[in-house]
Structures are given as structure tokens and as C-alpha cells.
């Protein structure tokens, strides 16, 4: 199947080897899923850096953070009967789930949107406290009324939830702690208030009844969320049959709020699609992609740390052109552009 994404010929733009590990003894396994924003006349990525020790043939080892921020390495013999290691991303040991890598976030910037470098004077963002001991991931960056809102996945043995920090200068951050409790992720705050309220998309998961659906919520302050509504569900037999989740902040267009979202099958193939939400009441879904707008097709999307994945949580918009930055096979950062008009055509609007 073809898609309507125009991939950068320079892809992958960034790979694990592009950066140095945060700590001796660790290796960057994946560089993926950047939040994207403009600041100081440059294009910035807040990229997820997933690390672990070099793996041996007999032991699985991965870092975790202590509650006061120290890195510890867990080591489990691969032949231990209490170990279940069938997914590259998670292991289960003695009934507890762990991630195989520990993620932090790093700032990169660029003048042309293609070549990125780590600027001096900016710190890495690490998980902090008891709810982020397995790291922080997949940050969305929303610029609203002069402030940047960072919403990311915070992972610990207590579960997977949405953490938030805010900044105006990218050097000092204020933490709002966990704003949406487990199981919840993929939180993207709208870049404008509607009728004086903040809005966000998020993806709680319901294990018994329900599923992995996209929800909409409102807030008076961006921290306390309520009036949750389930607006986008998975579709049986479709490319988004098992999981759907929001990408970056919705894009305001004359036809509605345009959201690029990811959809996955039970076999973990991740594609991208679009939805259009009503401008005044975003709980109203005007249109939704029947066919995906982007499908893993390139070698760097099909094979890697976790193959058959295109996943985005960051973009910049310039007229008709949406440039997305995306994680390919959970291992590299790539870029692609879409024409807004072509997305509208895909949506039938
Ligand atoms: C899933 C995947 C991983 C991620 C965990 C925790 O397993 O999205 O990449 O690390 O969830 O968020």
C-alpha cells in the first residue's frame, strides 16, 4: 500500500549512534518519538533517548531509576523460569512488568529542520520521583499563551500515566506531577483555549470493558482535567483495530481541528491517520481517515528495535505543509511532509 507522506530523502535523520549515552556503561538503543516546537528562531526536537547496557546472550539487563534519581541496573538470567521476555519493549519478572530500556528526553535544535545538534547549556530531562522510575517518554510540546506545556508518559511499577512540566525558557521547568493517572498516555494539549478552557486528547486504557481509545478532556488550568469524553475508538478489521492514540497538538484549520493520530493492530503494526474535530466543540468528530495517511514501508520503518512502526508526536506547520518528525521502528528519528489539502482529500472533506 502506498501513502501520502513525503519522506525526507535524508532519513533517518537521527539514529542511536548520533548521540552519546547519558552514563558510562549504557548504550542508546533507540532514539525516537520527539516532541517538536519552535523557539529562538529554530526548530527543536525533544527526543526520547532509550538506553540500556550492552546485552549479553545469557542475561537481560536494563536500568531503572531510584526514587531519588540514581540509576540502577537490573540483571535477570534469560533462563530464569520467572522471566517472560517476548516483547522487545517490556519484560515480566516474578509478576512485575519492567521496560527493557530507560528513557530520558533531550533537546536538539536545527536551522533547516534536517540537521539537528545538541545545543550547549540545556539539560537533559530525566524521570523524577516514584512515578517515573522506569523513565519518561514520547513528550508532546504545546505552546500556549507564551508557555510550553510538556506532556509525557511517566512509567513506574505503579503504572503508565501522563506527567507534565512547563517552561518558558527551556532551562527552568515547573513540574505539575502526574496529571492523568494510569493507565493513560498520548496526551496532547490544544494550542488554544476554547471558551476559556484548556482541552486535551489523551488515551486511557480500559482492560476489561472498553479498550485503547482517544478521549477528550477539559481543564480550567491545564493541570486538573475533567468532563472526559471518549471520541475515537478502534475499528475492527482496520489498520487501527487494537489501539489508537493522539499525536501532537491538534492543528487549527478552517475545516476544524486536524489531529494526526497513530493506530495499531493486534500484531503491533503502527500507521498514521487523521481526524477532523469541530472547532467549537472538539468532541464532535467531523471526519476520520478510512485509509491511513502513512504506513511503515521503508526499510528503516520495517526493521529495527521494534519493526513495522511509524509513530509521531511532533510536527511543525507552514501554510499547506505539515512536517512531522516520527519514530521509525522505535529506533530512529525521521521526517516527512504532508500537504494539508491531501489530508483533507484522504478525509473526504
Ligand atoms: C509500550 C510501548 C513502549 C513504551 C511502553 C511504556 O510498551 O509504547 O515503547 O516504553 O509502552 O510507555
Coordinates of C-alpha atoms and ligand atoms in Angstrom, one line a residue:
X1 CA 0.0 0.0 0.0
X2 CA 1.3 3.5 -0.8
X3 CA 0.6 6.5 1.4
X4 CA 0.5 10.3 1.1
X5 CA 3.6 11.0 3.2
X6 CA 6.7 12.6 1.5
X7 CA 9.6 11.2 3.4
X8 CA 12.8 13.2 3.7
X9 CA 15.5 11.7 1.4
X10 CA 17.9 12.3 4.3
X11 CA 16.0 9.7 6.5
X12 CA 16.8 8.5 9.1
X13 CA 17.7 12.0 10.4
X14 CA 19.0 10.7 13.7
X15 CA 19.9 7.2 15.0
X16 CA 21.1 5.8 18.3
X17 CA 24.7 6.4 17.2
X18 CA 24.1 10.2 16.6
X19 CA 24.2 10.9 20.4
X20 CA 26.4 9.9 23.3
X21 CA 24.8 7.9 26.2
X22 CA 24.0 9.7 29.4
X23 CA 26.1 7.4 31.5
X24 CA 29.1 5.2 31.1
X25 CA 28.0 1.5 30.8
X26 CA 24.9 2.4 28.9
X27 CA 24.2 2.3 25.2
X28 CA 21.5 4.2 23.4
X29 CA 19.2 1.5 22.0
X30 CA 16.5 3.8 20.5
X31 CA 16.2 7.4 19.6
X32 CA 12.6 8.1 18.9
X33 CA 9.3 9.9 19.2
X34 CA 10.3 13.6 19.5
X35 CA 8.1 16.4 20.6
X36 CA 8.6 19.3 18.2
X37 CA 8.4 23.1 18.7
X38 CA 9.8 26.4 17.5
X39 CA 11.9 28.5 19.9
X40 CA 14.5 31.2 19.4
X41 CA 14.0 31.1 15.6
X42 CA 15.0 27.4 15.4
X43 CA 13.2 24.1 15.1
X44 CA 13.6 22.0 18.2
X45 CA 13.2 18.3 19.0
X46 CA 12.6 17.0 22.5
X47 CA 13.7 13.5 21.6
X48 CA 13.2 10.3 23.6
X49 CA 16.6 8.6 24.3
X50 CA 16.1 5.0 25.4
X51 CA 19.1 3.3 27.0
X52 CA 20.3 0.0 28.4
X53 CA 23.6 -1.8 29.0
X54 CA 25.1 -3.8 26.1
X55 CA 23.1 -7.0 26.1
X56 CA 24.7 -10.4 26.7
X57 CA 23.5 -13.8 25.5
X58 CA 22.6 -15.1 28.9
X59 CA 21.3 -12.1 30.8
X60 CA 18.7 -9.4 30.2
X61 CA 19.8 -6.2 31.8
X62 CA 18.1 -2.8 32.0
X63 CA 18.4 0.4 34.0
X64 CA 15.8 1.7 36.4
X65 CA 15.9 4.9 38.5
X66 CA 15.7 5.0 42.2
X67 CA 13.1 7.4 43.7
X68 CA 16.0 9.9 44.3
X69 CA 17.2 9.7 40.7
X70 CA 20.1 7.2 40.8
X71 CA 20.5 4.7 38.0
X72 CA 20.5 1.0 39.0
X73 CA 20.9 -1.9 36.7
X74 CA 18.6 -4.9 36.9
X75 CA 20.0 -8.2 35.7
X76 CA 17.9 -11.3 35.1
X77 CA 19.3 -14.6 33.6
X78 CA 17.4 -15.4 30.4
X79 CA 16.8 -19.0 31.5
X80 CA 15.1 -17.9 34.8
X81 CA 11.7 -19.6 34.8
X82 CA 10.1 -16.4 36.3
X83 CA 11.1 -14.3 33.3
X84 CA 8.8 -13.6 30.3
X85 CA 10.7 -11.8 27.6
X86 CA 8.7 -12.0 24.4
X87 CA 8.3 -8.3 23.6
X88 CA 11.5 -6.2 22.8
X89 CA 10.0 -3.3 24.8
X90 CA 8.9 -5.0 28.1
X91 CA 9.7 -7.9 30.3
X92 CA 7.7 -9.5 33.1
X93 CA 9.7 -10.9 36.0
X94 CA 8.1 -12.5 39.0
X95 CA 4.8 -11.0 38.0
X96 CA 6.1 -7.4 37.7
X97 CA 6.4 -5.6 34.4
X98 CA 9.6 -3.7 33.5
X99 CA 10.7 -1.8 30.5
X100 CA 13.8 -3.1 28.7
X101 CA 15.1 0.4 28.2
X102 CA 15.1 3.5 30.4
X103 CA 14.1 6.7 28.6
X104 CA 15.0 10.4 29.2
X105 CA 14.4 13.4 27.0
X106 CA 17.0 15.5 25.2
X107 CA 16.8 18.8 23.4
X108 CA 18.2 19.1 19.8
X109 CA 17.9 22.1 17.5
X110 CA 18.2 22.9 13.9
X111 CA 18.1 25.8 11.5
X112 CA 16.9 23.8 8.5
X113 CA 14.8 21.1 10.1
X114 CA 17.1 18.4 8.8
X115 CA 20.4 18.7 10.6
X116 CA 20.0 18.7 14.3
X117 CA 22.6 19.2 17.0
X118 CA 22.6 19.3 20.8
X119 CA 23.0 22.9 21.8
X120 CA 25.1 23.9 24.8
X121 CA 23.6 25.0 28.1
X122 CA 20.4 22.8 28.1
X123 CA 20.0 19.9 30.5
X124 CA 18.6 16.5 29.8
X125 CA 15.1 15.8 31.3
X126 CA 15.1 12.7 33.5
X127 CA 12.3 10.9 35.2
X128 CA 11.9 12.2 38.8
X129 CA 10.2 10.7 41.8
X130 CA 8.4 7.5 42.4
X131 CA 6.1 7.6 39.4
X132 CA 8.9 7.9 36.8
X133 CA 11.4 5.3 37.9
X134 CA 11.1 3.5 34.6
X135 CA 11.6 6.8 32.7
X136 CA 9.8 9.4 30.7
X137 CA 8.7 9.1 27.1
X138 CA 7.1 10.4 24.0
X139 CA 6.7 14.1 25.0
X140 CA 4.1 16.3 23.3
X141 CA 5.0 20.0 23.4
X142 CA 2.2 22.6 23.3
X143 CA 2.9 26.3 23.0
X144 CA 0.0 28.2 24.6
X145 CA -0.1 31.8 25.7
X146 CA 3.7 32.1 26.0
X147 CA 4.2 28.9 27.9
X148 CA 5.4 25.5 26.7
X149 CA 3.4 22.5 28.2
X150 CA 5.3 19.2 28.1
X151 CA 3.1 16.2 28.5
X152 CA 4.8 12.9 28.5
X153 CA 4.4 9.3 29.6
X154 CA 5.7 8.6 33.1
X155 CA 6.4 4.9 33.8
X156 CA 7.0 3.1 37.0
X157 CA 6.0 -0.2 38.7
X158 CA 2.8 1.7 39.7
X159 CA 1.8 2.1 36.1
X160 CA 1.9 4.3 33.0
X161 CA 0.5 7.8 33.3
X162 CA 0.8 11.3 32.0
X163 CA 3.3 13.7 33.6
X164 CA 3.5 17.4 32.9
X165 CA 6.2 20.0 33.2
X166 CA 6.0 23.6 31.9
X167 CA 8.7 26.1 30.9
X168 CA 9.2 29.4 29.1
X169 CA 13.0 29.3 28.6
X170 CA 13.8 25.5 28.3
X171 CA 16.2 25.9 31.2
X172 CA 13.9 26.0 34.2
X173 CA 10.9 23.8 34.5
X174 CA 8.0 23.6 36.8
X175 CA 6.5 20.1 37.4
X176 CA 2.8 19.5 37.8
X177 CA 3.4 15.9 38.7
X178 CA 1.2 13.3 37.2
X179 CA -1.9 15.0 35.6
X180 CA -3.6 11.8 34.3
X181 CA -3.2 8.6 36.3
X182 CA -2.6 5.0 35.0
X183 CA -3.3 3.7 32.6
X184 CA -3.0 6.8 30.4
X185 CA -0.6 8.2 27.8
X186 CA -0.6 10.1 24.4
X187 CA -1.7 13.3 25.9
X188 CA -1.7 16.3 23.6
X189 CA -3.0 19.7 24.8
X190 CA -4.6 22.0 22.2
X191 CA -2.6 25.2 21.5
X192 CA -5.6 27.5 22.1
X193 CA -8.2 27.6 24.8
X194 CA -11.8 27.1 23.7
X195 CA -14.4 29.2 25.6
X196 CA -11.7 29.9 28.2
X197 CA -10.9 26.2 28.8
X198 CA -7.8 24.1 28.1
X199 CA -8.6 21.0 26.0
X200 CA -6.5 17.8 25.6
X201 CA -6.6 14.5 23.8
X202 CA -5.5 11.5 25.9
X203 CA -5.5 7.7 25.8
X204 CA -6.6 6.0 28.9
X205 CA -6.8 2.2 28.5
X206 CA -9.5 0.1 30.0
X207 CA -8.6 -3.6 30.4
X208 CA -11.9 -5.3 31.0
X209 CA -14.6 -3.4 29.3
X210 CA -13.7 -0.7 26.7
X211 CA -10.3 -0.5 25.0
X212 CA -7.5 1.8 23.9
X213 CA -9.4 4.8 22.7
X214 CA -8.8 8.5 22.3
X215 CA -10.6 10.7 24.8
X216 CA -11.1 14.5 25.1
X217 CA -10.9 16.4 28.4
X218 CA -11.3 20.0 29.6
X219 CA -9.4 21.9 32.2
X220 CA -9.5 25.4 33.8
X221 CA -5.7 25.4 34.3
X222 CA -4.1 22.7 32.2
X223 CA -3.4 20.6 35.4
X224 CA -6.8 19.5 36.6
X225 CA -8.8 17.7 33.9
X226 CA -12.5 16.8 33.8
X227 CA -15.6 16.3 31.5
X228 CA -13.8 13.4 29.8
X229 CA -15.4 12.1 26.6
X230 CA -14.5 9.1 24.6
X231 CA -14.3 10.4 21.0
X232 CA -12.3 8.0 18.8
X233 CA -12.5 4.2 19.1
X234 CA -10.6 1.4 17.4
X235 CA -12.2 -0.2 14.3
X236 CA -12.4 -3.9 13.9
X237 CA -10.7 -5.2 10.8
X238 CA -9.0 -1.9 10.2
X239 CA -5.4 -0.6 10.4
X240 CA -6.4 0.9 13.7
X241 CA -8.1 -2.1 15.2
X242 CA -6.2 -2.5 18.5
X243 CA -5.0 0.9 19.7
X244 CA -5.4 4.5 18.7
X245 CA -3.6 7.4 20.3
X246 CA -3.2 11.2 19.6
X247 CA 0.0 12.5 18.0
X248 CA 0.9 16.2 18.7
X249 CA -1.3 19.1 19.4
X250 CA -4.3 19.4 17.0
X251 CA -3.7 21.8 14.1
X252 CA -6.3 24.5 13.7
X253 CA -7.6 24.7 10.1
X254 CA -10.6 26.4 8.5
X255 CA -12.4 23.0 8.4
X256 CA -11.7 22.0 12.0
X257 CA -9.0 20.8 14.4
X258 CA -6.9 18.3 12.5
X259 CA -5.3 15.6 14.5
X260 CA -2.7 13.2 13.2
X261 CA -3.0 10.0 15.3
X262 CA -1.5 6.5 15.4
X263 CA -3.4 3.4 15.0
X264 CA -2.1 -0.1 15.7
X265 CA -3.2 -3.7 15.0
X266 CA -3.0 -6.5 17.4
X267 CA 0.2 -7.5 15.6
X268 CA 1.7 -4.1 16.6
X269 CA 1.8 -2.5 13.2
X270 CA 1.6 1.2 13.7
X271 CA 0.3 3.5 11.0
X272 CA -0.8 7.2 11.0
X273 CA -4.2 8.5 10.2
X274 CA -6.1 11.8 10.6
X275 CA -9.3 13.0 12.3
X276 CA -11.0 16.3 12.0
X277 CA -12.8 17.7 15.1
X278 CA -15.3 20.6 15.3
X279 CA -13.6 23.9 16.0
X280 CA -16.1 25.0 18.7
X281 CA -16.8 21.5 20.1
X282 CA -13.9 19.2 19.5
X283 CA -15.9 16.2 20.9
X284 CA -17.7 16.2 17.5
X285 CA -15.7 14.1 15.0
X286 CA -16.3 15.5 11.5
X287 CA -14.2 13.1 9.6
X288 CA -11.7 10.2 10.0
X289 CA -9.3 8.5 7.7
X290 CA -10.5 5.3 6.3
X291 CA -7.1 4.6 4.8
X292 CA -4.0 5.6 6.7
X293 CA -2.0 8.6 5.6
X294 CA 1.2 6.9 6.4
X295 CA 2.2 3.2 6.6
X296 CA 5.5 1.6 7.5
X297 CA 7.1 0.8 4.1
X298 CA 10.8 1.8 4.2
X299 CA 13.5 -0.5 5.4
X300 CA 14.2 1.8 8.4
X301 CA 10.4 1.6 9.4
X302 CA 10.1 -2.2 8.9
X303 CA 13.1 -3.4 10.8
X304 CA 14.8 -2.1 13.9
X305 CA 14.3 -2.2 17.7
X306 CA 10.5 -2.8 17.1
X307 CA 9.7 -3.1 13.4
X308 CA 6.6 -2.0 11.4
X309 CA 6.2 1.2 13.3
X310 CA 5.7 4.8 12.3
X311 CA 4.8 6.9 15.3
X312 CA 4.6 10.7 15.6
X313 CA 4.1 13.1 18.5
X314 CA 5.6 16.2 16.9
X315 CA 5.2 18.5 13.9
X316 CA 5.5 22.0 12.6
X317 CA 3.1 23.6 10.2
X318 CA 3.9 26.1 7.5
X319 CA 0.9 27.0 5.3
X320 CA -0.2 23.9 3.5
X321 CA 2.8 21.9 4.6
X322 CA 2.8 19.8 7.8
X323 CA 6.3 18.5 8.6
X324 CA 6.1 15.6 11.0
X325 CA 9.0 14.1 12.8
X326 CA 8.4 10.5 13.6
X327 CA 9.9 7.4 15.3
X328 CA 10.7 4.7 12.8
X329 CA 10.8 1.1 14.0
X330 CA 11.1 2.6 17.6
X331 CA 14.8 3.2 16.7
X332 CA 15.4 6.3 14.5
X333 CA 14.0 9.8 14.1
X334 CA 12.8 10.5 10.6
X335 CA 11.0 13.4 8.9
X336 CA 8.1 13.5 6.4
X337 CA 5.8 16.2 5.0
X338 CA 2.1 16.1 4.2
X339 CA 0.0 18.5 2.2
X340 CA -2.9 19.7 4.3
X341 CA -5.1 19.6 1.2
X342 CA -4.1 16.0 0.5
X343 CA -5.0 15.1 4.1
X344 CA -8.4 16.7 3.6
X345 CA -8.8 14.6 0.5
X346 CA -8.0 11.5 2.4
X347 CA -10.6 12.6 5.0
X348 CA -13.2 13.2 2.2
X349 CA -13.8 16.9 3.3
Ligands
LIG1 C1 4.6 0.3 25.2 C2 5.5 0.9 24.2 C3 6.9 1.2 24.7 C4 6.8 2.1 26.0 C5 5.8 1.4 27.0 C6 5.6 2.3 28.1 O1 5.1 -0.9 25.6 O2 4.9 2.1 23.7 O3 7.6 1.9 23.8 O4 8.0 2.2 26.5 O5 4.6 1.2 26.4 O6 5.0 3.6 27.8

